[in-house]
Coordinates of C-alpha atoms in Angstrom, one line a residue:
X1 CA 12.4 -41.9 -125.3
X2 CA 15.9 -41.2 -126.7
X3 CA 14.5 -38.3 -128.8
X4 CA 13.1 -36.7 -125.6
X5 CA 16.4 -37.2 -123.8
X6 CA 18.5 -35.7 -126.6
X7 CA 16.0 -32.8 -126.8
X8 CA 16.5 -32.1 -123.1
X9 CA 20.3 -32.4 -123.5
X10 CA 20.3 -29.9 -126.4
X11 CA 18.1 -27.5 -124.5
X12 CA 20.4 -27.7 -121.5
X13 CA 23.5 -27.0 -123.5
X14 CA 21.9 -24.1 -125.3
X15 CA 20.8 -22.6 -121.9
X16 CA 24.4 -22.9 -120.7
X17 CA 25.6 -20.7 -123.7
X18 CA 23.2 -18.0 -122.6
X19 CA 25.6 -17.1 -119.8
X20 CA 28.5 -16.1 -122.1
X21 CA 26.0 -14.3 -124.4
X22 CA 24.6 -12.4 -121.4
X23 CA 28.1 -11.5 -120.3
X24 CA 29.0 -10.3 -123.7
X25 CA 25.9 -8.2 -123.9
X26 CA 26.5 -6.6 -120.5
X27 CA 30.1 -5.9 -121.4
X28 CA 29.0 -4.4 -124.7
X29 CA 26.5 -2.1 -123.0
X30 CA 29.1 -0.9 -120.6
X31 CA 31.2 0.4 -123.5
X32 CA 28.5 2.3 -125.2
X33 CA 28.2 6.1 -124.5
X34 CA 25.1 5.6 -122.4
X35 CA 26.8 6.2 -119.0
X36 CA 26.5 2.5 -118.2
X37 CA 30.2 2.0 -117.5
X38 CA 29.5 0.6 -114.0
X39 CA 28.2 -2.5 -115.7
X40 CA 31.7 -3.6 -116.5
X41 CA 32.0 -4.7 -112.8
X42 CA 29.1 -7.1 -113.3
X43 CA 29.8 -8.3 -116.8
X44 CA 31.9 -11.3 -116.0
X45 CA 29.6 -12.8 -113.3
X46 CA 27.6 -14.9 -115.8
X47 CA 30.9 -15.9 -117.5
X48 CA 32.3 -17.2 -114.2
X49 CA 29.1 -19.1 -113.6
X50 CA 29.5 -20.8 -117.0
X51 CA 33.1 -21.8 -116.2
X52 CA 32.1 -23.1 -112.7
X53 CA 31.3 -26.4 -114.4
X54 CA 33.7 -28.8 -116.2
X55 CA 34.0 -27.8 -119.9
X56 CA 35.8 -29.2 -122.9
X57 CA 37.4 -27.3 -125.8
X58 CA 34.3 -27.5 -128.0
X59 CA 32.1 -26.0 -125.3
X60 CA 34.7 -23.3 -124.7
X61 CA 34.8 -22.5 -128.4
X62 CA 31.0 -22.1 -128.6
X63 CA 31.0 -20.0 -125.4
X64 CA 33.6 -17.8 -127.0
X65 CA 31.5 -17.5 -130.2
X66 CA 28.4 -16.7 -128.1
X67 CA 30.3 -14.1 -126.1
X68 CA 32.0 -12.6 -129.1
X69 CA 28.7 -12.5 -131.1
X70 CA 26.8 -10.7 -128.3
X71 CA 29.6 -8.3 -127.7
X72 CA 30.0 -7.5 -131.4
X73 CA 26.3 -7.1 -131.9
X74 CA 26.0 -4.7 -129.0
X75 CA 29.2 -2.7 -129.1
X76 CA 30.2 -2.9 -132.8
X77 CA 26.7 -3.0 -134.3
X78 CA 27.5 -0.2 -136.8
X79 CA 29.9 -2.6 -138.7
X80 CA 27.0 -4.8 -139.7
X81 CA 25.1 -1.7 -140.9
X82 CA 28.0 -0.6 -143.1
X83 CA 29.1 -4.0 -144.5
X84 CA 27.8 -7.5 -143.5
X85 CA 31.0 -9.3 -144.6
X86 CA 32.9 -6.9 -142.3
X87 CA 30.7 -8.0 -139.5
X88 CA 31.3 -11.6 -140.3
X89 CA 35.1 -11.0 -140.3
X90 CA 34.8 -9.2 -137.0
X91 CA 32.7 -12.0 -135.5
X92 CA 35.3 -14.6 -136.6
X93 CA 38.1 -12.5 -135.2
X94 CA 36.4 -12.0 -131.9
X95 CA 35.4 -15.6 -131.6
X96 CA 39.1 -16.7 -132.1
X97 CA 40.3 -13.9 -129.7
X98 CA 37.9 -14.9 -126.9
X99 CA 38.6 -18.6 -127.5
X100 CA 42.2 -18.0 -126.7
X101 CA 41.3 -15.9 -123.6
X102 CA 38.8 -18.4 -122.3
X103 CA 41.1 -21.3 -123.0
X104 CA 43.9 -19.6 -121.0
X105 CA 41.5 -18.9 -118.2
X106 CA 40.4 -22.5 -118.1
X107 CA 44.0 -23.7 -118.1
X108 CA 44.8 -21.4 -115.2
X109 CA 41.7 -22.5 -113.3
X110 CA 42.8 -26.1 -113.5
X111 CA 46.5 -25.7 -112.9
X112 CA 46.3 -23.3 -110.0
X113 CA 42.8 -22.6 -108.8
X114 CA 44.1 -20.3 -106.0
X115 CA 45.0 -17.7 -108.6
X116 CA 42.0 -18.1 -111.0
X117 CA 40.6 -14.6 -110.7
X118 CA 44.0 -12.9 -110.7
X119 CA 44.9 -15.0 -113.8
X120 CA 41.7 -14.0 -115.5
X121 CA 42.5 -10.3 -114.9
X122 CA 46.0 -10.7 -116.2
X123 CA 44.9 -12.6 -119.3
X124 CA 42.1 -10.2 -120.0
X125 CA 44.4 -7.1 -119.7
X126 CA 47.3 -8.7 -121.6
X127 CA 45.1 -9.3 -124.6

């Protein structure tokens, strides 16, 4: 019984990380020269859905890794074609970068929920 319960819990957690990955994919597609720039206006909707629930620092880190991985694979895919260690370095850099951005967003969300979206815009632009 506990194996089944832990399996369901793991599946639920993995499904929740699909939202940041989807958000990173949409944002990456909006930056490619495919005339899909309008997607940037929809890219953060799955990310806001992910942050609508209570999260801890570990979950935020894995969300940042999922977002950074998807974004790097879509937008900066050519780095992995040139050098795989370069891609790993870029992945680590983007995971750390987005962890800081997501952590600041989460802090603003809990300190002053009235300004959560304005805070997200300011944090996103400032980085």
